[in-house]
């Protein structure tokens, strides 16, 4: 118990303080350059130079760009119109389309400000470059950005939070219940009685975990109904897809719970360890703070965080209406995770010691 | 042989729980393991019921090896742990049905075996196990251990914390089960229960002191025991312990059991000594040794 009390909180302090950041960094940036001139390239170069943006892709068409945003590969999309440079020289003004993934309303707001700042600075430079000395009268040149917030037009934070919190509830309840359940049998001694019976390991474990799987699915149902009724959260994607993903996801959580209960002797210990992991999982899930802003090592860590995938999938399916192919990577990773965790759990559960 | 144990040793880290234990239990025998708390009885039970693997030695139960054939053993033995370990939030009937199902049988199939016991708790069959009295819990646990008609029954301190009447009933039930051909290995810290077994093993600190029938064990007692009584028992014990010729002094109910070192012990000497210690109403009578006396003597 003593190492649990001291080591785990210290780990949390070190990891989470570094990883759970509210900064918005490493924004996934894409652009559609319809102009292909030195001016448009210079503008893109500005974004490239900024530490806030990771310029990822140059999309040839709007359709491809939109598809990419649906998959979550791009969060900010800049559209440079045809004849951008020519119009700028002629009319001294122009408009840029900016599309921002606004599922996380707060981050979208910050991203919009960044884009505006970069474009403004570009305005000032361009005055020097484009306006020749011949222009006696220096007219102000303005490039305006017109932001378009996708998936969450009004930047409503509830739309963003409700699917995430639903994930959290399903996870916490199933993890705590399953983590404590077998430990409880250890504590009151019924496990000993069960162990001398010819019941098979797998039968016992399935018997123990299946009810929690049902409870988890029930929680999801209740949560979805409340999300619709109380918060009117949009549900664009297919419900069966959400249930399919959740049914696999809960297996991961149950596996973790069982694994914890195999290595603990009391419900108190099990509770403590389950709590430790949930806190780390939640704060590093992208639920509250964007994963892209975390340091590189922390981003790597989140790859092992099942909640991260669940949060992503729920938001993608509910708010963006992503389909099966869009969430396939998450689905496969979760399925693999479920397989590994349950394998470990069954392997470490011993009827004899 | 129903149970054979040869040279079993088990230690937990630095503590030696069992040291080189060997004994056999014949089929249909009621065999008692008698020893104080912490003597290794439960460890031995856990090894024989395949919950624990011994460091050294081998054992068989119902002709199956406890390590190699552990799965077969689990089908053939009933185990009642010392601590009540049925589901407290299930009723009597649910518990029984649950265990019957796990063993792939039904209550009806082996009802004749548990009938005598079950009828006593049947009026309460809808009551949750957690709400039962100690004696009823005991009977329920026994029913659950018997539901699959085991060849060997392991009872780890079944009567600890049970009232004297229920204890007596419980032993009568065991006797009846034995007549049905079930081998029973029972452990108890109560020496008076030892006399009810066919054979007993006295165990202390993980070692077996002696194995024999209760009658034979008592016969081996080397000394004549005297019941001594006086007006002040506490002072009597102190005085006897201070007496130069004493061999052993143990309180035993209303008497003190006393043995003397000398072969030619004279009652009058002791009375004189005790009177000089300001004790009165002194009574000294010969008595027969009990298993408890034997155990104390061996454990010395």
mmCIF file of C-alpha atoms in Angstrom, chain B residues 12 26 47-48 55 68 70 88 108 125 131 134 139 148 167 180-181 191 193 202 204 212 227 241 255 257 267 270 279:
data_model
loop_
_atom_site.group_PDB
_atom_site.id
_atom_site.type_symbol
_atom_site.label_atom_id
_atom_site.label_comp_id
_atom_site.label_asym_id
_atom_site.label_seq_id
_atom_site.Cartn_x
_atom_site.Cartn_y
_atom_site.Cartn_z
ATOM 1 C CA UNK B 12 5.823 -18.688 2.961
ATOM 2 C CA UNK B 26 -8.107 -44.777 4.493
ATOM 3 C CA UNK B 47 -2.508 -28.033 -0.697
ATOM 4 C CA UNK B 48 -4.836 -31.031 -0.691
ATOM 5 C CA UNK B 55 7.421 -26.703 -2.142
ATOM 6 C CA UNK B 68 -0.966 -33.275 -12.111
ATOM 7 C CA UNK B 70 -5.911 -31.139 -10.005
ATOM 8 C CA UNK B 88 -23.996 -13.782 1.368
ATOM 9 C CA UNK B 108 -32.555 -33.458 -6.756
ATOM 10 C CA UNK B 125 -34.539 -21.373 2.294
ATOM 11 C CA UNK B 131 -28.530 -13.245 7.530
ATOM 12 C CA UNK B 134 -23.521 -19.392 12.694
ATOM 13 C CA UNK B 139 -25.118 -26.499 7.698
ATOM 14 C CA UNK B 148 -21.915 -33.058 -5.978
ATOM 15 C CA UNK B 167 -21.171 -28.531 17.360
ATOM 16 C CA UNK B 180 -22.357 -43.300 3.473
ATOM 17 C CA UNK B 181 -18.757 -44.005 2.484
ATOM 18 C CA UNK B 191 -9.315 -31.351 21.669
ATOM 19 C CA UNK B 193 -13.764 -33.187 19.271
ATOM 20 C CA UNK B 202 -1.582 -33.981 16.337
ATOM 21 C CA UNK B 204 2.071 -28.194 15.808
ATOM 22 C CA UNK B 212 -3.028 -42.745 15.996
ATOM 23 C CA UNK B 227 -7.031 -33.473 39.314
ATOM 24 C CA UNK B 241 4.344 -24.341 39.268
ATOM 25 C CA UNK B 255 -9.453 -28.580 38.118
ATOM 26 C CA UNK B 257 -4.113 -31.185 35.880
ATOM 27 C CA UNK B 267 -0.515 -37.403 47.612
ATOM 28 C CA UNK B 270 1.591 -32.342 47.903
ATOM 29 C CA UNK B 279 -4.481 -23.039 50.378
#
